[in-house]
XYZ file of C-alpha atoms in Angstrom:
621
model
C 123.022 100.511 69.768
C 126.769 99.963 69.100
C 128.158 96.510 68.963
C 130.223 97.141 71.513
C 128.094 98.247 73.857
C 125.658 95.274 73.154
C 128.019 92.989 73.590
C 129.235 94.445 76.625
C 125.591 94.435 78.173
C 125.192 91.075 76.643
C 127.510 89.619 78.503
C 126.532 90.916 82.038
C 123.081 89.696 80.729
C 124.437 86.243 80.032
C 126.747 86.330 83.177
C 122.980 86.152 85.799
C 123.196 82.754 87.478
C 119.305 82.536 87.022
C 117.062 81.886 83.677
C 114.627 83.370 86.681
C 116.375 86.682 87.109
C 117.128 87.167 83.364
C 113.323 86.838 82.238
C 113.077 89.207 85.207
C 115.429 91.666 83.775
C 113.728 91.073 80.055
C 110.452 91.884 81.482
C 111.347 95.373 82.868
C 111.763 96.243 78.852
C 108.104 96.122 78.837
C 107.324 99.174 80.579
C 108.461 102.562 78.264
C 111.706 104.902 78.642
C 112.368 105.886 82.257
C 109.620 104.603 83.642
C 109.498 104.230 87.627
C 108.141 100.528 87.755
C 106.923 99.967 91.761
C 108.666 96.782 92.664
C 105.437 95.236 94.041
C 103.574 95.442 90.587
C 106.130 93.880 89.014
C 106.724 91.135 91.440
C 103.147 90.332 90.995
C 103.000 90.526 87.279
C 105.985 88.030 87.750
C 104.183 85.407 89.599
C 101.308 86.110 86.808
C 103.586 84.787 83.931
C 104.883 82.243 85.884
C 108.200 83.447 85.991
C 108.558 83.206 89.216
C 106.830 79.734 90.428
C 106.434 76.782 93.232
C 106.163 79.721 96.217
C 103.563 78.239 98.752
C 102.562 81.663 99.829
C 102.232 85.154 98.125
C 104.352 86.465 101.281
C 107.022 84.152 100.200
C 106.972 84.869 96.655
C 106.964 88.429 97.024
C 110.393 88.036 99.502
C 111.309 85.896 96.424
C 110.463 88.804 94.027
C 112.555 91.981 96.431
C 115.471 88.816 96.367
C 115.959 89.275 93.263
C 115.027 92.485 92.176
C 117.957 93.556 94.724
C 120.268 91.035 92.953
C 119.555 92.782 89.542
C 120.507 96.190 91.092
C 123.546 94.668 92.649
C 124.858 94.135 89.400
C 123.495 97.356 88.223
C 121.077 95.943 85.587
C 118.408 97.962 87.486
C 118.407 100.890 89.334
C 116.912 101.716 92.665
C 114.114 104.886 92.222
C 111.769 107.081 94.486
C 109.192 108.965 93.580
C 108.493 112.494 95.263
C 106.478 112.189 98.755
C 105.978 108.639 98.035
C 107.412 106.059 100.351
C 106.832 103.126 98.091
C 109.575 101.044 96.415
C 110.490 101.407 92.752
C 112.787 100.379 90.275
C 114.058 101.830 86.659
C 115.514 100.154 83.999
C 118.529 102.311 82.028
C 117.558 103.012 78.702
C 120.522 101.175 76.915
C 119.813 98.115 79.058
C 116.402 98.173 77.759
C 116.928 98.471 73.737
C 119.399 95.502 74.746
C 116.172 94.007 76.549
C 114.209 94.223 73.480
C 116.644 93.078 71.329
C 116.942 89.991 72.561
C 113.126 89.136 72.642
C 112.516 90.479 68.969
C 115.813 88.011 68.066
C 112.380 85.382 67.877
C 109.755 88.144 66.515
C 108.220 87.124 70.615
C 107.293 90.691 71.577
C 106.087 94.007 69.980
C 106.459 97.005 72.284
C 105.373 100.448 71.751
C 105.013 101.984 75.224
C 105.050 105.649 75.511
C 105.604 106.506 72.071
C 102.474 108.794 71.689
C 100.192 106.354 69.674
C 96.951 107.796 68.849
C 96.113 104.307 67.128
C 96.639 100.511 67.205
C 99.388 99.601 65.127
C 98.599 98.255 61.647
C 97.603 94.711 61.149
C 101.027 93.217 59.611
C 102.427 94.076 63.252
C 100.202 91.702 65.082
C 101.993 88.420 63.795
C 101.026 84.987 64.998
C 104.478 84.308 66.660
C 103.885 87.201 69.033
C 103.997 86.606 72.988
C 103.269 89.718 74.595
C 102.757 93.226 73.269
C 103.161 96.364 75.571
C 101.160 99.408 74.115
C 100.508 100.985 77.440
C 100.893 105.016 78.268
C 99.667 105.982 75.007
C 96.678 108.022 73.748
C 95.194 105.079 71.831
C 91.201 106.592 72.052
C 89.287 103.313 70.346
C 89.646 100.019 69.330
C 87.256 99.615 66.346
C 85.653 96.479 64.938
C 87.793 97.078 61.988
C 91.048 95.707 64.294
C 90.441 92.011 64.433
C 94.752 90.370 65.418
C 94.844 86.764 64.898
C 97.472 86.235 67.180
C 97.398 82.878 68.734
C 100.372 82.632 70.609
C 99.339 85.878 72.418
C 99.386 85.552 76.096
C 100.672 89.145 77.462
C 98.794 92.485 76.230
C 99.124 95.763 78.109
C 96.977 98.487 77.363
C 96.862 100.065 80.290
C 97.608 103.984 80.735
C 95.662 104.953 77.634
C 93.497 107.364 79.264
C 92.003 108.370 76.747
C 90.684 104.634 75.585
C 86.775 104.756 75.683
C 86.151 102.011 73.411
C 86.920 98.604 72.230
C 85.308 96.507 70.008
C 83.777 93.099 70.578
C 85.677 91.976 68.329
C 89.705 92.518 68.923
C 89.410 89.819 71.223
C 87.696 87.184 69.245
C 90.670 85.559 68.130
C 92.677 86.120 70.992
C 92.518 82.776 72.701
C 95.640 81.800 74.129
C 95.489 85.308 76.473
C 96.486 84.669 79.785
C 97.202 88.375 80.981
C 95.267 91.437 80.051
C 95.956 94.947 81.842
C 93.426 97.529 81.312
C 93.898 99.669 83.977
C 93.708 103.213 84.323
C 91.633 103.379 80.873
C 88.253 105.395 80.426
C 86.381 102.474 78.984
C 83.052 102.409 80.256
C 81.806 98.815 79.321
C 83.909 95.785 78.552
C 83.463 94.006 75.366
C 81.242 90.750 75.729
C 84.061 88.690 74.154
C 86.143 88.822 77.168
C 83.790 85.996 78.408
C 85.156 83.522 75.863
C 88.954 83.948 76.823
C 88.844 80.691 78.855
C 92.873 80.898 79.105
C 92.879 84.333 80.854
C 94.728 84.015 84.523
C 94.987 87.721 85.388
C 92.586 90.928 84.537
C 93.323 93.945 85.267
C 90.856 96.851 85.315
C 91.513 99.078 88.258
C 91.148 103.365 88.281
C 88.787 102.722 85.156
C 86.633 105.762 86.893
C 83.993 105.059 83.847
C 83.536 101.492 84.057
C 80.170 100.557 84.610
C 79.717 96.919 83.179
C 81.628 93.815 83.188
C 80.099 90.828 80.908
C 79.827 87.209 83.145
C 83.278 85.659 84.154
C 81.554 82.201 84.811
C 83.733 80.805 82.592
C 86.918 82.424 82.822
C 87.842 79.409 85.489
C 91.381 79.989 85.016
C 91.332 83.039 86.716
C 93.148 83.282 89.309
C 94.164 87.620 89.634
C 90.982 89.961 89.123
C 91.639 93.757 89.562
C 88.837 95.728 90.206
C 89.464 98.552 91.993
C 88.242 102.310 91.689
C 85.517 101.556 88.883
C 81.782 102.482 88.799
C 80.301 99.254 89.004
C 77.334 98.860 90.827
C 77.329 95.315 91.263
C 79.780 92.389 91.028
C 80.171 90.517 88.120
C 78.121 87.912 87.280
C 79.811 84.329 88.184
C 81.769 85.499 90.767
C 81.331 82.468 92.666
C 83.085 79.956 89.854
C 86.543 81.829 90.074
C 87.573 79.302 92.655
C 91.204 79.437 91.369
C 91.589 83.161 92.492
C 94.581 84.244 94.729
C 93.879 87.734 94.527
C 90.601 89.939 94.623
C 90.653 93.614 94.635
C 87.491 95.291 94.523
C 86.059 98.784 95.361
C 83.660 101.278 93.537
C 82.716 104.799 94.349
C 79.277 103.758 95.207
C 78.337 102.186 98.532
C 78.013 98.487 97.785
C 77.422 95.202 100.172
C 80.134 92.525 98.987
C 76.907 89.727 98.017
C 76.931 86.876 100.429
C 78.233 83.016 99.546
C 80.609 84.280 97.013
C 83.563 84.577 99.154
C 83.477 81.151 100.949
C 84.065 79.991 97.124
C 86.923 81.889 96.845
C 88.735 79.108 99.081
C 92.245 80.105 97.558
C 91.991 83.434 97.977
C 95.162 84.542 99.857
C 94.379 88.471 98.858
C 91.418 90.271 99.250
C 91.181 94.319 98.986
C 88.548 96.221 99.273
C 87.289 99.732 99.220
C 85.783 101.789 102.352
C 82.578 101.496 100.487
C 81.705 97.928 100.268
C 80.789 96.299 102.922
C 81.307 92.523 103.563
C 80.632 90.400 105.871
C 83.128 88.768 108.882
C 82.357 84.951 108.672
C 82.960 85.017 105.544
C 85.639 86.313 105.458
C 87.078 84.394 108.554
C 86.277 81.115 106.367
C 88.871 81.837 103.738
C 91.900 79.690 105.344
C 94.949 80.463 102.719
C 93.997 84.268 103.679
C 97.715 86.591 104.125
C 96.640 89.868 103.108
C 93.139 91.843 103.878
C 92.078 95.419 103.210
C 88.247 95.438 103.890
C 85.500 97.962 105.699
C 83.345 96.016 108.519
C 80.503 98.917 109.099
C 79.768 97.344 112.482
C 82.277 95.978 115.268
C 80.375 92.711 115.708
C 81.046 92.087 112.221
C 84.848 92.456 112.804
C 84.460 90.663 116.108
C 82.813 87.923 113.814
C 85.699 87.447 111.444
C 88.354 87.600 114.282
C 86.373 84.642 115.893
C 85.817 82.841 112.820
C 89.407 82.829 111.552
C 92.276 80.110 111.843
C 93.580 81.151 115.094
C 97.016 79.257 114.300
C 97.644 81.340 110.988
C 98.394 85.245 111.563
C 97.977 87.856 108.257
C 101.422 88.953 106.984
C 99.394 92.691 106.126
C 95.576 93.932 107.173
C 94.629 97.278 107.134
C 90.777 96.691 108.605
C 87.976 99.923 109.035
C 85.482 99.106 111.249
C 82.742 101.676 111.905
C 80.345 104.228 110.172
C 82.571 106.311 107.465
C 82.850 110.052 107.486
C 84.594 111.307 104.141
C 87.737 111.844 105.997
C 88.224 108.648 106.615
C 88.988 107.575 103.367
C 92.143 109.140 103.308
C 92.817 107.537 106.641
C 92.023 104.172 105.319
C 93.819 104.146 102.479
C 96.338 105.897 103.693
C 100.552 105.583 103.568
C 101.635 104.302 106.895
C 104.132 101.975 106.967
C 103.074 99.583 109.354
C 101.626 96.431 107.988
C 99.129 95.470 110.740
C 96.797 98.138 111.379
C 92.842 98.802 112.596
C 90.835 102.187 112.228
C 87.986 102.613 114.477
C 85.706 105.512 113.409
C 82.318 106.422 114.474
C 81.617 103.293 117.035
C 78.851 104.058 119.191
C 80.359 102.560 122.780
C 77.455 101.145 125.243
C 77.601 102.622 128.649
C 76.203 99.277 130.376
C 79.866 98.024 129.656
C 79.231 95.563 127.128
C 80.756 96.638 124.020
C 84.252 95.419 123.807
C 86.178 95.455 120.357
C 88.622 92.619 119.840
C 92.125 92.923 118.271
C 94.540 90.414 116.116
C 97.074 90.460 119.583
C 99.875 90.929 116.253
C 98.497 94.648 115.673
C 100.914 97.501 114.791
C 98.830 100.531 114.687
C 95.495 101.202 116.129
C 93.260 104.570 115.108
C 90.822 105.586 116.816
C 88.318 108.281 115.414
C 85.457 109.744 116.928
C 84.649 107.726 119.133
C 82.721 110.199 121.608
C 81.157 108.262 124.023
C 84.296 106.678 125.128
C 86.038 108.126 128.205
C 88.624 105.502 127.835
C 90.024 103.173 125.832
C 89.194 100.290 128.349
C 85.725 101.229 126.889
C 86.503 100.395 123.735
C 88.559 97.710 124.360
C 90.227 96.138 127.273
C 92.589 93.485 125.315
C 94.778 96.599 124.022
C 96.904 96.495 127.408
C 98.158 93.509 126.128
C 98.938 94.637 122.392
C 102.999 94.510 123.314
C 103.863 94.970 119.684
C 101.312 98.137 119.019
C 103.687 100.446 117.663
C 101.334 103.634 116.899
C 98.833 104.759 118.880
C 96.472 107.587 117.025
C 93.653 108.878 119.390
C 91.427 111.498 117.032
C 88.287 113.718 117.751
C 86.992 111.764 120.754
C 85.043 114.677 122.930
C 84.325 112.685 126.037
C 87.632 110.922 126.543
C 88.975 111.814 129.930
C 91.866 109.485 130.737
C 94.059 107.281 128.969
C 93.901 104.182 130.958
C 92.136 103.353 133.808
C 94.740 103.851 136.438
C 93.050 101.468 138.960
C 93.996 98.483 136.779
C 97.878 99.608 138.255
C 97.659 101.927 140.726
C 97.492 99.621 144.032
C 100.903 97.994 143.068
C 104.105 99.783 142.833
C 105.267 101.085 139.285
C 106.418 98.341 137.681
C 110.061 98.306 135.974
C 110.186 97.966 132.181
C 109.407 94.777 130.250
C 109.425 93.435 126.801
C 105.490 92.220 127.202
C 103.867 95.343 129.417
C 101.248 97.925 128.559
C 102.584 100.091 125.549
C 105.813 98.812 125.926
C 106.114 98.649 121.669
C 105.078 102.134 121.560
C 106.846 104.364 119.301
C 104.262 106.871 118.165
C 101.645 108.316 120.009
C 99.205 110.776 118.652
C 96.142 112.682 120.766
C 94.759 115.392 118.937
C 90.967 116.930 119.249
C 89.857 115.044 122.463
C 88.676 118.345 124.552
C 87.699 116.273 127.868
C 91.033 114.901 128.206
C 93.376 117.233 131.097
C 95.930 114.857 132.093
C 97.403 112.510 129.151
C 100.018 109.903 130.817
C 99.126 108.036 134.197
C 102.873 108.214 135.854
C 102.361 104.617 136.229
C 102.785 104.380 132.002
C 105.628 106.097 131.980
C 108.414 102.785 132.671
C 106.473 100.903 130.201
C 107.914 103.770 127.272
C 111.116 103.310 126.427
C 110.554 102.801 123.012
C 108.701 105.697 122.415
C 110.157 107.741 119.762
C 107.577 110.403 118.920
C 104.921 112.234 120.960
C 102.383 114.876 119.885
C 99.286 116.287 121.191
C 97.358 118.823 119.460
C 93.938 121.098 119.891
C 92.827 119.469 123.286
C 91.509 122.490 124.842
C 91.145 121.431 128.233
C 94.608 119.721 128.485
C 96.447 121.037 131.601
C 99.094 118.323 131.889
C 101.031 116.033 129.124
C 102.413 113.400 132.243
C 101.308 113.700 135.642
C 99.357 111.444 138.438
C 95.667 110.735 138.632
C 93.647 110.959 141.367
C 94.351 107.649 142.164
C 97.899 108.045 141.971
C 97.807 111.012 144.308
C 96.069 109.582 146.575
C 98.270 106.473 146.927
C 101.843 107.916 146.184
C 103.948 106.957 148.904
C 106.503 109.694 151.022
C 108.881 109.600 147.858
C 107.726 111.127 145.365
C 108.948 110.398 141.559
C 111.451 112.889 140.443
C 112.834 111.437 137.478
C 111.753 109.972 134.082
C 113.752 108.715 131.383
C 112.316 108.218 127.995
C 115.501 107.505 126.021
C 114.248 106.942 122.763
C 112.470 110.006 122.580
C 113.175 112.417 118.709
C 110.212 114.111 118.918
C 107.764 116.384 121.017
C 104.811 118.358 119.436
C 102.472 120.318 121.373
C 100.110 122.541 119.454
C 97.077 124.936 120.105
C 96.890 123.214 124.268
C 95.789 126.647 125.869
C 95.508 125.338 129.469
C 98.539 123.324 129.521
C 100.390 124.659 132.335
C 103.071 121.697 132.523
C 104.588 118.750 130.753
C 105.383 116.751 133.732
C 105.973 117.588 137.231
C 109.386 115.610 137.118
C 112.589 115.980 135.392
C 112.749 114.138 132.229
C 115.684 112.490 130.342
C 115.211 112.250 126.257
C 119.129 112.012 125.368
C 117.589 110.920 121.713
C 116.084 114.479 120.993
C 115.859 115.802 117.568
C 113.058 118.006 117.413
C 110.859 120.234 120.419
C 107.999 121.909 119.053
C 105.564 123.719 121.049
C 103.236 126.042 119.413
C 100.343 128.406 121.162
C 101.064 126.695 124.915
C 101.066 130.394 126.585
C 100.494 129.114 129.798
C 103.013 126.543 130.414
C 106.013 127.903 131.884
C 108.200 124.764 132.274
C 110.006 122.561 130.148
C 111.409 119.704 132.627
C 114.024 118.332 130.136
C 117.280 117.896 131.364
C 120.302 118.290 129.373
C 123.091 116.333 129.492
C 125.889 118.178 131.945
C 129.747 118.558 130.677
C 132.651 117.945 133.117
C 132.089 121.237 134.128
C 128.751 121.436 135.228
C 126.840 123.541 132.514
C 124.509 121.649 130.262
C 124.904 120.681 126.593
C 122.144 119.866 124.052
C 121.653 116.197 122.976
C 123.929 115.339 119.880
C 120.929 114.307 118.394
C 119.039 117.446 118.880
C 117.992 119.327 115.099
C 116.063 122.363 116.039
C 113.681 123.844 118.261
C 110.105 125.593 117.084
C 107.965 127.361 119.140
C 105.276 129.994 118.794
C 104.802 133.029 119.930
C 108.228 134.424 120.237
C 107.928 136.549 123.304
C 106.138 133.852 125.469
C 109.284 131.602 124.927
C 111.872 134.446 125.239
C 110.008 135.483 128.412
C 108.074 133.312 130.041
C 109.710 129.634 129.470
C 112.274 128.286 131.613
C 114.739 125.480 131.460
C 115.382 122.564 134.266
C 118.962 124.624 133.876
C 119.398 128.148 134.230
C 121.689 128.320 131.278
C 119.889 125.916 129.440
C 118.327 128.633 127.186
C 121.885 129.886 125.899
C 123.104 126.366 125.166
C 119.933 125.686 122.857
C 119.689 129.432 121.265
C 121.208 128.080 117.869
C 118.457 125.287 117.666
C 115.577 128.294 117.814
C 113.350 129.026 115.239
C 109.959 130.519 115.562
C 106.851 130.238 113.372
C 104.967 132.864 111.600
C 100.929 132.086 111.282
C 98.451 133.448 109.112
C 95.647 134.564 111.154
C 92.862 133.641 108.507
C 93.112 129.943 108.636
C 92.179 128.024 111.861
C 94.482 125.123 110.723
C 96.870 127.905 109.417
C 100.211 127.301 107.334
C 103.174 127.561 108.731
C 106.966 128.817 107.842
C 109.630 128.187 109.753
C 112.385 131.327 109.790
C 115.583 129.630 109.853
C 119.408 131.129 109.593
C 120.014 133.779 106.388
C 121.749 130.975 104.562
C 118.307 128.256 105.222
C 115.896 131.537 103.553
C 118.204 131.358 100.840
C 118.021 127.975 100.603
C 113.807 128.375 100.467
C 113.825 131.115 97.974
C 116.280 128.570 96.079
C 113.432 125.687 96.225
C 110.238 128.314 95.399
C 112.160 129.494 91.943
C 112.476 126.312 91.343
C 108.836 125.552 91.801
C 107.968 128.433 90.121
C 110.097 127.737 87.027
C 108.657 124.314 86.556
């Protein structure tokens, strides 16, 4: 590196108002050329160090950590980064900024770091000197460790050898004179039994051994009482660890293997720091236990039964709310995996798969009143969701609603619970009234979707799609009930003005969206696909000065399917509304193999130029 340009980097280095942020900044230097670092690794490996200390909670620390991550890119020492079709926050450090990095932590001999540089071997004993801190050898193709390679390296605290995939094999003993180790990242390594030495290292705080797909034994922690991260996830262990239950200083517990397991009981209530606990679909655990642990903030877990779930709702601190849960509760198809450990954004969610509902009425499922998104999976015997659950009506900040593959469901709600008083006018606290997504898809009892008496409760719904509900006649319309009690007025209006986006697919009875104008003035997107017998689409366009209608601003494009239904059959609230939207038109072209076939979307000559652009790129890469 030129002088110059040290000392110019130097001094931006030297200019952070923090010793905090700069040992932030040095750390990134860790990690090889390039590399997309996810901000919430590195915030935790922060707290790990120590670097970042005296937080109460790991909510508050990890606010701490996106603080100052976002002050380091503010003054361009990092740079913001995305990965392709991944919605997760990263950061990158620029290469000169790194060698300056480096330089500044070999000025005291305190780090060796050979991170992507293609190493097919340790490096040679005269590199592992006693003065070294921490040593980054990760995302190499290191293959073995052998008893030969012995460091004495006191001073050690920080060794990464994570992201050698091809590691199968270390020696018991490389870490016999490794005592003052304190962090030790082995993920995503093909080592299929941990050397018995690991017990010894008394200092160790953190371990790391998750996506080690051929791990299959893990000597006793009992004495690794310092402990206070363990990483487990994605390994082939068939049982936990022996000593489990002496790690009382753990904040953090990730575990999951690809076997079915049951989490053993009276370890957990040990755990009584724990303030993280993940788990995989496959293990099991049990509620109370888990409703004991008190400093609990963020839960992943799989109850296989609802009372279980029901258990740890009761048993929990009702006073102290989880920042994040993702919680499965029900019998697990091989789907649902995805679905579990899926990328939604929402931090409070519950999946409900496979719950067999009791027709005597007295199955009820609770939910944290704080819940975000609720899934609901194959539930077949329900014919509502008050069978399920009564207590969602009262879920004000549900924000997704995802209704999948339950045959016998008929209506949404029951409408009796509202019908005998007039429709109410919107409110901050009413049923649904946090709704912004709303999916139905699969249910093939279900004909009429939205009660009218819903519909003032949705103003913050943003995106609406129903797909492959075979006996689905009507999207919004009365019930029975309704009908039956509708005064001389009918309804001829709706307004939904947060509305972007509506998907109907594969609904071959639907003969109407609603029987009543609607207003969406937020429109971006109308897709209706294999709907042949609906003739109708009620939404109303806004109207210029002179009287003929205009599309929303908003409004993107329009998709339907097949081209000579909509050209033919479809009509507008409008008469001219068809004209007005012509530009917004596209129409989809199916392969007739698949059932769940692909799509492409014919768009304007300068779009397919455009696609043939982006598939020779694909194909030249």
């Amino acid at each position: 590196m030129e002088d110059e340009v040290f000392r110019l980097l130097r001094f931006s280095y030297d200019q952070l108002d923090d010793l905090t942020l700069q040992q932030c900044l040095l750390y990134c230097a860790l990690f090889p050329e390039d590399h997309i670092i996810e901000r919430d690794d590195l915030i935790n490996y922060l707290i790990d160090e120590g670097i970042m200390k005296g937080m109460r909670s790991s909510q508050a620390a990890f606010d701490e950590g996106h603080t100052m991550l976002n002050k380091l890119e503010n003054v361009c020492l990092l740079e913001s980064a995305k990965k392709m079709f991944d919605g997760g926050r990263y950061v990158k450090m620029h290469d000169l900024i790194r060698d300056m990095a480096i330089q500044i932590q070999q000025e005291n001999c305190q780090i060796m770091v050979k991170a992507g540089v293609q190493l097919k071997e340790l490096p040679d004993a005269e590199e592992w000197t006693e003065n070294l801190v921490r040593v980054s050898l990760m995302c190499n193709q290191i293959e073995k460790i052998p008893s030969s390679h012995s460091p004495r390296c006191p001073n050690l605290s920080t060794l990464f050898l994570c992201d050698n995939r091809l590691l199968r094999f270390i020696s018991d003993s490389f870490f016999m004179q490794l005592h003052g180790l304190k962090l030790l990242n082995l993920s995503r390594t093909s080592i299929q039994k941990l050397p018995d030495s690991i017990s010894d290292l008394v200092t160790l705080t953190t371990l790391l051994l998750s996506h080690c797909y051929s791990l299959r034994d893990v000597p006793s922690l009992r004495e690794l009482r310092a402990l206070k991260r363990l990483d487990l996830f994605k390994t082939e262990l068939e049982n936990m660890p022996q000593g489990m239950e002496c790690l009382s200083n753990l904040w953090y517990l990730r575990f999951g293997s690809n076997g079915k397991m049951e989490f053993p009981s009276g370890i957990l209530p040990e755990l009584s720091h724990l303030q993280v606990f993940v788990s995989s679909a496959s293990i099991k655990v049990k509620g109370k236990e888990l409703g004991c642990l008190r400093k609990l903030e963020t839960l992943k877990c799989h109850f296989e039964g609802h009372s279980d779930f029901v258990e740890f709702l009761r048993s929990r601190d009702q006073t102290k709310s989880l920042s994040i849960y993702r919680i499965f509760v029900g019998l697990l198809d091989d789907e649902d995996y995805s679905v579990m450990w899926g990328t939604s954004s929402r931090r409070k969610i519950v999946v409900l798969s496979n719950l067999s509902i009791n027709g005597d009425g007295d199955f009820q499922v609770m939910f944290p009143n704080d819940i975000q998104e609720l899934d609901i999976i194959k539930c077949n015997d329900a014919t509502t969701l008050c069978d399920i659950s009564s207590v969602i009506m009262f879920a004000t900040k549900l924000e997704i609603l995802n209704i999948r593959k339950c045959s016998n469901m008929e209506s949404l709600v029951l409408s009796s619970r509202f019908y005998s008083a007039p429709l109410p006018l919107p409110s901050s606290n009413c049923t649904f009234s946090g709704l912004k997504e709303f999916y139905f898809c699969n249910c093939m009892s279900m004909k009429k979707l939205l009660p009218l008496v819903l519909l003032p409760n949705l103003k913050n719904l943003e995106k609406l799609v129903v797909e492959e509900c075979e006996k689905m006649e009507e999207i919004i319309g009365p019930t029975d009930e309704e009908i039956s009690s509708s005064s001389s007025n009918p309804i001829t209006k709706f307004i939904l003005p947060k509305l972007k986006s509506l998907r109907l697919k594969y609904l071959p009875e639907l003969k109407s969206i609603c029987g009543a104008k609607v207003i969406c003035d937020s429109l971006e997107e109308i897709k209706v696909d294999t709907c042949e017998k609906l003739k109708r689409i009620p939404i109303c366009l806004p109207l210029l000065e002179n009287g003929q209608p205009s599309p929303p601003l908003s409004l993107q494009n329009i998709v339907a399917y097949p081209e000579e239904w909509w050209d033919s059959v479809v009509e507008w609230e409008h008469p001219n509304a068809k004209d007005v939207l012509l530009p917004f038109q596209c129409f989809s072209a199916k392969s007739l193999v698949a059932s769940h076939s692909f799509e492409i979307e014919i768009y304007s000559p300068d779009r397919i130029k455009l696609l043939r652009f982006f598939f020779f790129m694909i194909k030249i890469l």
